[in-house]
Coordinates of C-alpha atoms in Angstrom, one line a residue:
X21 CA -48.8 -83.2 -20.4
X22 CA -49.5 -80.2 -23.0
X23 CA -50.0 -81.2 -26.7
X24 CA -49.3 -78.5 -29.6
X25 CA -49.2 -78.9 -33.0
X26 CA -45.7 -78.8 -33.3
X27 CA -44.5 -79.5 -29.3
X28 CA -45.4 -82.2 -26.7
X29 CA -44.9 -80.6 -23.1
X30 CA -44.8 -83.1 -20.1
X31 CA -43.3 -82.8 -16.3
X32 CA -43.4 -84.9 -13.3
X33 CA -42.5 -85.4 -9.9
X34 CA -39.4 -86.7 -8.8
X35 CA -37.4 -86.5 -5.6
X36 CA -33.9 -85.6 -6.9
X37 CA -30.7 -84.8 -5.5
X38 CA -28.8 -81.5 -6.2
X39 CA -26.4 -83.7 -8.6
X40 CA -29.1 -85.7 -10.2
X41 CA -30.8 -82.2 -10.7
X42 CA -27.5 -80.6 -12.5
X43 CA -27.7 -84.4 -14.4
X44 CA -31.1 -83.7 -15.8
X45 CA -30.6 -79.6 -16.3
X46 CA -28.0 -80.9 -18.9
X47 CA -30.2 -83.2 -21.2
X48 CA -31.5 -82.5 -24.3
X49 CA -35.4 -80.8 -23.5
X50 CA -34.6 -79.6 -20.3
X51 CA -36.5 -76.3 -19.2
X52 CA -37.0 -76.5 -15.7
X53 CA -37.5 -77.7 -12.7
X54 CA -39.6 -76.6 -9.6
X55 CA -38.5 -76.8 -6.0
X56 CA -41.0 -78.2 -3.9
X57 CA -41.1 -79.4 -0.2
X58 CA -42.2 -82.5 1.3
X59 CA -45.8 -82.4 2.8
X60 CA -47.9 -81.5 4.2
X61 CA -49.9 -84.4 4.0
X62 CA -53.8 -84.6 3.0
X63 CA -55.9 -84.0 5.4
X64 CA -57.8 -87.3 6.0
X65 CA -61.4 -86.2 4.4
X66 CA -59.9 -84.9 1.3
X67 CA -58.0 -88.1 0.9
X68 CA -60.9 -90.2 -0.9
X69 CA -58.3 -94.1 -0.7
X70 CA -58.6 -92.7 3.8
X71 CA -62.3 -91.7 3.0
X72 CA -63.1 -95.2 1.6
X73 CA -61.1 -97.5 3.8
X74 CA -63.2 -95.8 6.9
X75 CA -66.7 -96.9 5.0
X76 CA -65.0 -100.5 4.4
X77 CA -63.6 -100.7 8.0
X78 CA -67.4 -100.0 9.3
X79 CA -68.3 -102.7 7.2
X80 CA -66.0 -105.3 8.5
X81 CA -63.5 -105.0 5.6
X82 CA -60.4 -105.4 6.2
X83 CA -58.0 -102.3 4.6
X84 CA -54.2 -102.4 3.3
X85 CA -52.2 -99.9 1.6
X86 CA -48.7 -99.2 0.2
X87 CA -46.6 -96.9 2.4
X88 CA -45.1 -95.7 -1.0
X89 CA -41.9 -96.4 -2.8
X90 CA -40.4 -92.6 -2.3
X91 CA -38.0 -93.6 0.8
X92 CA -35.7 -93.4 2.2
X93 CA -36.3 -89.7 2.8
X94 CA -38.4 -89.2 6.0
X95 CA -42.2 -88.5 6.1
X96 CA -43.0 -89.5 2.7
X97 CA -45.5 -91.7 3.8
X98 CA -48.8 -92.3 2.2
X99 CA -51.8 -94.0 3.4
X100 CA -51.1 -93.0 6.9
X101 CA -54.9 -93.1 8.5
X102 CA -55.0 -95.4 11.7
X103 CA -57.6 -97.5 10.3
X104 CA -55.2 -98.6 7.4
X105 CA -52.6 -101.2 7.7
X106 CA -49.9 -99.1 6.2
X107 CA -47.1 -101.6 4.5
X108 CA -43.4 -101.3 4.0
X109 CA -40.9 -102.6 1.7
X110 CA -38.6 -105.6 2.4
X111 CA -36.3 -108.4 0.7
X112 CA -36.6 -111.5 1.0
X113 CA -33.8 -114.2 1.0
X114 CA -33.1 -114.7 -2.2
X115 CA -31.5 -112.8 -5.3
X116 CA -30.9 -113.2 -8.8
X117 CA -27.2 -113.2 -9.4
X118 CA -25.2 -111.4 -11.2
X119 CA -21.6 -111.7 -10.2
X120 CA -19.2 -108.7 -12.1
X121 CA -15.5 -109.6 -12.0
X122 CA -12.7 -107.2 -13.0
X123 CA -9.3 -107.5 -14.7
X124 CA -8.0 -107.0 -11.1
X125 CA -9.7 -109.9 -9.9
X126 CA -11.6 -108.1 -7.7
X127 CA -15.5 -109.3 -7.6
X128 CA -19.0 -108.1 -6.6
X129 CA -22.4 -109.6 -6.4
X130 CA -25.5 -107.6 -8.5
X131 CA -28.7 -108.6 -9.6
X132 CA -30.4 -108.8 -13.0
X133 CA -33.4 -111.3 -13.9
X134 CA -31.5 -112.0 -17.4
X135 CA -29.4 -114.6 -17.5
X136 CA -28.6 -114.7 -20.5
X137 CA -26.5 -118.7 -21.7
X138 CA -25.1 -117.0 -24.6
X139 CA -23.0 -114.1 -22.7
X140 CA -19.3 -115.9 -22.3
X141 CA -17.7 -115.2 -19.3
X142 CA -15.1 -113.0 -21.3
X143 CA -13.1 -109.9 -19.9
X144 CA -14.6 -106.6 -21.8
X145 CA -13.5 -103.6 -22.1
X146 CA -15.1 -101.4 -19.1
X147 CA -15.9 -97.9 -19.1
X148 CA -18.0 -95.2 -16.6
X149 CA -20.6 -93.3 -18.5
X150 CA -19.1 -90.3 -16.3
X151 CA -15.7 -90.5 -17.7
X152 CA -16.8 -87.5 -20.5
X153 CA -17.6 -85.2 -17.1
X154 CA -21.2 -85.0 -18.8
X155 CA -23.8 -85.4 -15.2
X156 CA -26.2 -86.6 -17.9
X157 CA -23.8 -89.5 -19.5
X158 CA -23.3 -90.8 -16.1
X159 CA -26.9 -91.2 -15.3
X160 CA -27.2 -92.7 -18.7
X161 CA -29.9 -90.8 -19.8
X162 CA -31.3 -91.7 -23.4
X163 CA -29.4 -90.0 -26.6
X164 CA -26.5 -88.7 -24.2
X165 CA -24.1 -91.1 -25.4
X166 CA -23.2 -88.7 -28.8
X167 CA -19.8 -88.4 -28.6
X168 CA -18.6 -91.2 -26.1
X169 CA -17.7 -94.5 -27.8
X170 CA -18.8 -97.1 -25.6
X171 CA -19.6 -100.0 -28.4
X172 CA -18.6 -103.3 -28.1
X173 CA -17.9 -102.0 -23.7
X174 CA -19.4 -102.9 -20.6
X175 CA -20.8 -99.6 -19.1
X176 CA -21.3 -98.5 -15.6
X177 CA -24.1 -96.1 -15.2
X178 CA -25.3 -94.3 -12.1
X179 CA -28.3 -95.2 -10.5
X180 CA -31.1 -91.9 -9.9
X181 CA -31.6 -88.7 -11.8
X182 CA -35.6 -89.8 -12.6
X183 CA -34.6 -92.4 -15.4
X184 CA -35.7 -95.6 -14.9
X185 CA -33.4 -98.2 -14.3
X186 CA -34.3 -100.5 -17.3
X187 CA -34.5 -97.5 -19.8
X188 CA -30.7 -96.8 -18.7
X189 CA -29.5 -100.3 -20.0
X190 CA -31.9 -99.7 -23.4
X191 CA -29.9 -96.1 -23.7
X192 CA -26.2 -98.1 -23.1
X193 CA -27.9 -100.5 -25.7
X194 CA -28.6 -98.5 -28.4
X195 CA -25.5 -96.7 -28.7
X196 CA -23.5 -100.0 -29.0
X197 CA -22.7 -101.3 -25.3
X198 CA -22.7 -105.1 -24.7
X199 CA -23.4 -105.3 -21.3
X200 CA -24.0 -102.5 -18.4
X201 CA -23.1 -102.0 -14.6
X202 CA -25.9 -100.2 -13.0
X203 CA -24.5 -98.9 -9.2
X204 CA -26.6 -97.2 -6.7
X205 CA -26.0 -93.7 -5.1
X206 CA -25.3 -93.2 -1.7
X207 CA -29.0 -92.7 -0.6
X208 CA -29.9 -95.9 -1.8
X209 CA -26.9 -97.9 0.0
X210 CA -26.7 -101.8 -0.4
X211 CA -30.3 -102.4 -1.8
X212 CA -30.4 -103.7 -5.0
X213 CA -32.8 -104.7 -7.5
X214 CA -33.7 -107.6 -10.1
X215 CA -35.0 -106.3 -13.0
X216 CA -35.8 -107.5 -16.6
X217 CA -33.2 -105.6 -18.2
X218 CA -32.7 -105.6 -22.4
X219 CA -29.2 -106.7 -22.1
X220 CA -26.5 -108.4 -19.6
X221 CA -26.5 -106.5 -16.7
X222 CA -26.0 -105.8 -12.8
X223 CA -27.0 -103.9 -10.0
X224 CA -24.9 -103.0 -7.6
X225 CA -24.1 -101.5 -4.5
X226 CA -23.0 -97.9 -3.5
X227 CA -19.7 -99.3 -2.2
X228 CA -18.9 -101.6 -4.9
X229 CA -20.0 -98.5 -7.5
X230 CA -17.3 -97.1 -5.6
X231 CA -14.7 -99.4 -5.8
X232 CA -15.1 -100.3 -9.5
X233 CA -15.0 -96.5 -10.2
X234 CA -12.0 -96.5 -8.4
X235 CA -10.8 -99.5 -10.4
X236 CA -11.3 -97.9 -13.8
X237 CA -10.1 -94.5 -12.9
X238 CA -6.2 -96.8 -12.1
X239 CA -6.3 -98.4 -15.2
X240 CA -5.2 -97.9 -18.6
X241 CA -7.3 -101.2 -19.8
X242 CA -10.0 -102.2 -17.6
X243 CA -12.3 -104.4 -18.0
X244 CA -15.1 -106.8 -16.6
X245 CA -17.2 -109.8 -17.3
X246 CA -21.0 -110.7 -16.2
X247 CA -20.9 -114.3 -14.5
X248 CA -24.8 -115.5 -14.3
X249 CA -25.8 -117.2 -11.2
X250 CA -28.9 -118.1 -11.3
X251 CA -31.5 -117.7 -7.7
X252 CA -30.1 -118.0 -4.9
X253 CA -31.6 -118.8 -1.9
X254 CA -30.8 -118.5 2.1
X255 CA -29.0 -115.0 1.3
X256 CA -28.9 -112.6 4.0
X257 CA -29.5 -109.9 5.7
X258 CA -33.0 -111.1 4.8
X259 CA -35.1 -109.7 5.8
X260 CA -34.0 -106.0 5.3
X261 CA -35.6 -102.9 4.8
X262 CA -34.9 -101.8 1.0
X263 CA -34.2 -98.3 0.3
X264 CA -37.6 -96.9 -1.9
X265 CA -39.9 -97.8 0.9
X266 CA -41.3 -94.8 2.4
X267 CA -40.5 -93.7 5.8
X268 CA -42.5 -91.9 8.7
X269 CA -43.1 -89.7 10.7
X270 CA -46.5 -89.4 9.7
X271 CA -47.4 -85.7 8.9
X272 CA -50.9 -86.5 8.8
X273 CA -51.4 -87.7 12.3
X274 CA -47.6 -87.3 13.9
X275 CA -49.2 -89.1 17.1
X276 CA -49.6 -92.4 15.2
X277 CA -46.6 -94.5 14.4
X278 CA -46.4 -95.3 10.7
X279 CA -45.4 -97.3 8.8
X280 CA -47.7 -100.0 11.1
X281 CA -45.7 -103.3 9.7
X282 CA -43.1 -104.3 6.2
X283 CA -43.4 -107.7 4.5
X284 CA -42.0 -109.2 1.3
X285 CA -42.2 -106.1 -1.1
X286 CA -38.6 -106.9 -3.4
X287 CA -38.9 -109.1 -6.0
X288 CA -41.3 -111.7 -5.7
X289 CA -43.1 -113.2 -8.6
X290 CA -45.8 -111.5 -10.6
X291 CA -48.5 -112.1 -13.3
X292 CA -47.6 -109.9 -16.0
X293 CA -48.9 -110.0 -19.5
X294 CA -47.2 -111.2 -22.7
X295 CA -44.7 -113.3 -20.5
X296 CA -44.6 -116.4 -18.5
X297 CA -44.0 -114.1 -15.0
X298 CA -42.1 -111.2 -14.1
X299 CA -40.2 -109.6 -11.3
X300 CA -41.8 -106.5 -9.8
X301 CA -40.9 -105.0 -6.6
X302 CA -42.7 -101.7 -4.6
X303 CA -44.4 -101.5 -1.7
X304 CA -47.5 -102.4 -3.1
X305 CA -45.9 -105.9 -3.9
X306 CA -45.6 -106.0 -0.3
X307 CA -49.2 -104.8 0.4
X308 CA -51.3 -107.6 -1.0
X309 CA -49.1 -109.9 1.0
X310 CA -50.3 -108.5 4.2
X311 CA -53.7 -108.4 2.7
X312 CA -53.6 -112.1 1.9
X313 CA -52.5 -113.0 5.5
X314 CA -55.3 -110.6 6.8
X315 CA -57.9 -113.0 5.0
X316 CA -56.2 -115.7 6.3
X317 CA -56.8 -114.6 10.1
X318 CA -60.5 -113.7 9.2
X319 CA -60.9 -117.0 8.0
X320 CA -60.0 -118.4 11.5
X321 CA -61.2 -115.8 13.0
X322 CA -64.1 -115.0 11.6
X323 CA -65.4 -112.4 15.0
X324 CA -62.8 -110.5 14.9
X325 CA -62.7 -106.7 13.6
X326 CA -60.3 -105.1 11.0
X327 CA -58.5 -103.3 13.8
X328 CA -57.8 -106.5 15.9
X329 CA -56.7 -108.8 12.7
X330 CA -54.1 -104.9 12.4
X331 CA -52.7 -105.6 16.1
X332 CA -52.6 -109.3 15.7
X333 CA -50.5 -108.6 12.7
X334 CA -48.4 -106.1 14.5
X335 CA -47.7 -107.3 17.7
X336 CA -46.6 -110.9 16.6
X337 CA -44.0 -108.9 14.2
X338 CA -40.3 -110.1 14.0
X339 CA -37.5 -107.6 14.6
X340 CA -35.0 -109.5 13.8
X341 CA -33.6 -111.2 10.6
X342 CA -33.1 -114.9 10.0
X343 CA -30.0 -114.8 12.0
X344 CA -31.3 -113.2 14.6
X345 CA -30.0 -109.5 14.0
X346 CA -31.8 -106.5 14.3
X347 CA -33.5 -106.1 10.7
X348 CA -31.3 -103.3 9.2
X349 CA -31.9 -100.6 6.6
X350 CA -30.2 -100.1 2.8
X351 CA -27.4 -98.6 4.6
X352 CA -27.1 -101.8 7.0
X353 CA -27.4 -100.2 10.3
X354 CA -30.1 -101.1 11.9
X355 CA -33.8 -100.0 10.6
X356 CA -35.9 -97.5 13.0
X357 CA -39.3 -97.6 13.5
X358 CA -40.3 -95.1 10.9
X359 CA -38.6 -97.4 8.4
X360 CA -40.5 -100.7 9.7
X361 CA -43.4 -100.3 12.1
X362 CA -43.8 -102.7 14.2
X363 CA -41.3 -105.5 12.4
X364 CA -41.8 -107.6 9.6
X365 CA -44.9 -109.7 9.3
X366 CA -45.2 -113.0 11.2
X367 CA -48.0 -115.2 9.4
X368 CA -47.8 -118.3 11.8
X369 CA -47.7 -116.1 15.2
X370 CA -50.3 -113.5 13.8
X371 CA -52.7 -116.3 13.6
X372 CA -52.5 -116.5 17.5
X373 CA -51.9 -113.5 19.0
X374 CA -52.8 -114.0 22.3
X375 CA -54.1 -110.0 22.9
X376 CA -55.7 -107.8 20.5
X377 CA -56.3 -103.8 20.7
X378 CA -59.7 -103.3 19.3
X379 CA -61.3 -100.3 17.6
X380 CA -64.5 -99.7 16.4
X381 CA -65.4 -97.0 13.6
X382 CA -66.8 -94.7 16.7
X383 CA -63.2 -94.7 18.2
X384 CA -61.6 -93.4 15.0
X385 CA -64.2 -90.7 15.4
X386 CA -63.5 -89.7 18.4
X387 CA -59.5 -89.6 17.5
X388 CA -60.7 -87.3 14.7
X389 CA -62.2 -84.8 17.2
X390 CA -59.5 -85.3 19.1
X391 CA -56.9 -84.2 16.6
X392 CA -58.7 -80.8 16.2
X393 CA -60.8 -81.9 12.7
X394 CA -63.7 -79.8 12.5
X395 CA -67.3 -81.6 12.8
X396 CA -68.1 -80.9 8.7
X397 CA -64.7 -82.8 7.9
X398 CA -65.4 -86.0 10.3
X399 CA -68.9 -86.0 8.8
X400 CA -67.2 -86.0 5.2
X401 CA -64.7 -89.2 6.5
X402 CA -67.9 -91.1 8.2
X403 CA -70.5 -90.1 5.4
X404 CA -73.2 -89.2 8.3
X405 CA -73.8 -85.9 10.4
X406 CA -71.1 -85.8 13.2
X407 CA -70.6 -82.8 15.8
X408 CA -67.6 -83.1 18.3
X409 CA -69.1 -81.2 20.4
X410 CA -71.0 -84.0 21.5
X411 CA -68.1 -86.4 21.1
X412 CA -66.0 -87.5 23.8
X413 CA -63.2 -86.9 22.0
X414 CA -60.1 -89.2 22.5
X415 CA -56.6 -87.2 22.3
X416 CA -54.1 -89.0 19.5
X417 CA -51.6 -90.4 22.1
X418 CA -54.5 -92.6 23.4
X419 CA -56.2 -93.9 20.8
X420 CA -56.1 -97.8 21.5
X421 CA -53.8 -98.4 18.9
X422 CA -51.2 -100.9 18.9
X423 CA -48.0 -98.6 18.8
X424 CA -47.0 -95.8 20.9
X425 CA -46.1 -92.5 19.7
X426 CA -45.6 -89.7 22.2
X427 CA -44.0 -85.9 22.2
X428 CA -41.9 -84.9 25.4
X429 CA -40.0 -81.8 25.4
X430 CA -40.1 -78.1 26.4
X431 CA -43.0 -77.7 28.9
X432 CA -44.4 -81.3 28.7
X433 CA -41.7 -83.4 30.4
X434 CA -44.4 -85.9 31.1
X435 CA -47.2 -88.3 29.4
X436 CA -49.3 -91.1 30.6
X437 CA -50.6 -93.3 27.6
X438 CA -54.2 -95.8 27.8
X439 CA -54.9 -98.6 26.2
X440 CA -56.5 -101.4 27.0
X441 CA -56.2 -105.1 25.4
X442 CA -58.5 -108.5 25.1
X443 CA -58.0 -111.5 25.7
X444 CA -58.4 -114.2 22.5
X445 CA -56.1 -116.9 23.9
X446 CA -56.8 -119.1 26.6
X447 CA -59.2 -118.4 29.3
X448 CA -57.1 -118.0 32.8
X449 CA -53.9 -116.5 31.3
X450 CA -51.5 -114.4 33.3
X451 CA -49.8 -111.4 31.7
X452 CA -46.6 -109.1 32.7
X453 CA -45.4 -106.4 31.2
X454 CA -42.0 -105.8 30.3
X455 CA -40.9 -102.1 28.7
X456 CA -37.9 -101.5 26.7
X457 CA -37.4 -97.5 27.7
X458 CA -36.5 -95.4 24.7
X459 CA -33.3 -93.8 25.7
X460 CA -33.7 -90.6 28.0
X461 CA -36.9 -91.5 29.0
X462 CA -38.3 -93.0 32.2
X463 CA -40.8 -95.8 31.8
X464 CA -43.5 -97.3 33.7
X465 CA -46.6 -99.4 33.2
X466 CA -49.8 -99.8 35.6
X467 CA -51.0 -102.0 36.4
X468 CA -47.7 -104.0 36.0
X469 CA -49.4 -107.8 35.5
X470 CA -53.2 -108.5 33.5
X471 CA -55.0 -111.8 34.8
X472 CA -57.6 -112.8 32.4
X473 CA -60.2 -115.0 33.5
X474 CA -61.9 -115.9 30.3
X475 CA -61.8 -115.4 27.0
X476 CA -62.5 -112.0 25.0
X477 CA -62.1 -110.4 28.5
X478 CA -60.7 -106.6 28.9
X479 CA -58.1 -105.3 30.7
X480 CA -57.1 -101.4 30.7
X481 CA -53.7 -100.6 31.4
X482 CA -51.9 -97.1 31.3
X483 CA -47.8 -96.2 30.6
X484 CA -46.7 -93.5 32.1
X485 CA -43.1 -92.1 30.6
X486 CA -41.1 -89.3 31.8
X487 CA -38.1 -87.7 30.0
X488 CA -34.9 -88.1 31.7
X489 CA -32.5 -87.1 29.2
X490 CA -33.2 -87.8 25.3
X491 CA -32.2 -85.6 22.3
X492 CA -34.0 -85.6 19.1
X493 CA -35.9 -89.4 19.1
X494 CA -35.9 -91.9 20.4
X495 CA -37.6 -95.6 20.4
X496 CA -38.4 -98.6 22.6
X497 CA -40.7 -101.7 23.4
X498 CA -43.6 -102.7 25.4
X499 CA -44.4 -106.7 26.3
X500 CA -47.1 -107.8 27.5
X501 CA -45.6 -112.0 28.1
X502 CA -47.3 -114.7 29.2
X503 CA -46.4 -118.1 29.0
X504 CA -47.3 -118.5 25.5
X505 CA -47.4 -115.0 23.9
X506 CA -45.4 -112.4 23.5
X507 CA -47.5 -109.5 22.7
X508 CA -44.9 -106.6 21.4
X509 CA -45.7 -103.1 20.8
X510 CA -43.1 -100.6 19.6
X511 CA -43.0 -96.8 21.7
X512 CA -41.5 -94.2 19.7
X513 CA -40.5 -90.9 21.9
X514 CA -40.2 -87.6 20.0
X515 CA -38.4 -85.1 21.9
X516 CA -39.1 -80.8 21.3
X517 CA -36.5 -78.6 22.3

């Protein structure tokens, strides 16, 4: 931000759409914005938050980050280093209701956290904020309602265009609107939010935006009324991926599948100051949940490293929903593995995981030599002297982590992965694998069944894929089963032309 005497100058970033752009060229102040691409991503010793979480990591300290709340565009990632827990975004099964009826008698379920009593469940007079043909009335941006008479109306605004949601309502407010429909774009799908809005409101969906746009554009009176519902609980799909939660690849380190796992990131409860609670929802809602269950392992497990209290958490992940779907993304098809890592968090099963993949801060060292960093730049991350020369450096593919992440394609048609896994369950435990082949690709693990004979024993093991087929991605499973655990790792297959 630039201050004059007579002008304030500010910018910001924002990931826009070309309409939400032509919204914003048309509001009052506009001078211009600046095309930019996404990435690349910091390298990992001039990212101090990667920098840090290496020092604490050496220390014991257990490290979780927000993936980032700029999904659901691809590779937005941040906090991608393989000694992070990197955290998605995802609901929970609940909302705060806000049911909008029309003069048709059609209805759709929204969210807003106020509920008010006083709002009777009257018909209003509706009315799109885009009816004028103005981009910038439909995003209902502040001061473009001159002109367009929307007091005493319900209005339905468009979700986007880098206005926050709740300043939209305060705009539809202050020019005389009783009540506003806020409905997503199509990028952001079904996902919803509850937020504290300064009048009755409700977010909706893409396709009911849709359809009540439809509705309004058919008829010469339409209208709507706000029914207030209150929580409700046991709704589903829950849980599902919501659409700001950042998505992989990873540019940093494409080798490394992030994000590593998603937990409760929409909605939940907050402290917030000058009010009982509030609603807030972001990734990094999400974050200090996993960090919370993290201490909770430690607690119990006391031993164990950052890196195995990561795979515990990750390979004791749920991929399904409470029905037992696949968890499914803000469009409702089913999420990928850039969208959710390895599933959505599993307190209860991460607290016995049967097998852990361990890492020490000299393995994360040798992964950095590996990926082609240069022995000043390792020496930055580890805050001591390092030279790769004398490393035995470990390539990226085989760092024990506990995903999979290969590239086949071209002239490499073939990979063989290592890792190797111990034992924290019971002493005498019998383990066989079971692999889930991404599609196109030929799958095979060595040796095929682990015998442990005592506790915090090691076993190596080694995955050899070959590409059969495949086009541009593809993703899969490995198990390692025994009679009590099910020790889950997700493979993701990137396929060069």
């Amino acid at each position: 931000m630039i201050h004059m005497y007579t002008n304030v100058i500010s910018g910001f970033a924002a990931r826009l759409t070309e309409s939400e752009l032509e919204a914003m060229s048309a509001m009052p102040g506009f001078v211009r914005a600046y095309p930019d691409r996404i990435g690349p991503s910091l390298p990992f010793d001039e990212d101090t938050i990667a920098v840090g979480a290496f020092g604490a990591i050496e220390k014991g300290v257990f490290v979780s980050c927000a993936a980032g709340n700029s999904g659901p565009v691809p590779s937005t990632l941040s906090n991608e280093a393989p000694w992070i827990l990197t955290v998605a975004a995802s609901t929970m099964d609940r909302n705060i209701r806000v049911t909008v009826m029309l003069g048709n008698g059609l209805s759709f379920d929204g969210e807003s956290i106020f509920q008010p009593n006083s709002f009777p469940p009257a018909l209003y007079p509706l009315v799109y904020a885009g009816a004028n043909g103005n981009p910038a009335t439909a995003l209902c941006a502040n001061g473009s309602f001159d002109g367009f008479d929307v007091k005493g109306k319900i209005v339905l605004c468009d979700r986007g265009g880098g206005i926050a949601r709740l300043e939209k309502g305060a705009a539809v407010l202050s020019a005389g609107g009783i009540g506003m429909i806020l409905a997503n774009q199509a990028t952001d799908g079904y996902s919803t939010l509850a937020d504290a809005h300064v009048l009755p409101a409700s977010h909706v969906g893409f396709a009911a935006g849709d359809q009540i746009k439809a509705y309004i554009n058919s008829s010469s009176n339409p209208t709507s009324a706000f029914l207030f519902k209150g929580t409700i609980l046991g709704t589903s799909p829950a849980p599902a991926i919501t659409s700001f939660s950042s998505r992989g690849p990873s540019l940093a380190s494409p080798g490394i599948l992030k994000p590593d796992i998603t937990g409760p990131g929409v909605g939940p409860p907050s402290n917030y100051t000058g009010t009982t609670f509030n609603i807030i929802s972001g990734t990094s809602m999400s974050t200090p949940h996993l960090s919370g269950i993290a201490a909770l392992i430690k607690s119990a497990r006391p031993d164990w490293s950052p890196a195995a209290i990561k795979s515990a958490i990750m390979t004791t992940a749920s991929v399904v929903d409470h029905s037992g779907k696949p968890i499914v993304n803000e469009q409702l098809l089913p999420a990928d593995l850039f969208a959710i890592g390895a599933g959505h968090v599993n307190p209860v099963k991460a607290s016995n995981p049967g097998l852990v993949y361990d890492l020490s801060a000299d393995d994360y060292i040798a992964y950095l030599c590996g990926l082609g960093y240069a022995s000043k730049q390792v020496s930055v991350i580890a805050r001591r002297t390092i030279d790769c020369s004398a490393v035995s450096s470990i390539p990226e593919k085989d760092l024990n982590y506990p995903s999979i992440s290969v590239t086949l394609g071209g002239n490499t048609t073939y990979a063989m992965v290592e890792r190797r896994v111990k034992n924290v369950g019971n002493a005498g435990s019998t383990y066989w694998a079971e692999v889930g082949a991404p599609y196109g690709t030929y799958a095979r693990v060595h040796p095929p069944v682990l015998r442990f004979n005592y506790v915090n024993q090691e076993k190596r093991f080694f995955v050899v894929f070959k590409m059969v087929g495949g086009g541009g991605g593809s993703q899969g499973y490995l198990k390692w089963v025994s009679v009590n655990h099910e020790v889950r790792s997700p493979i993701s297959i990137t396929y060069k032309h």
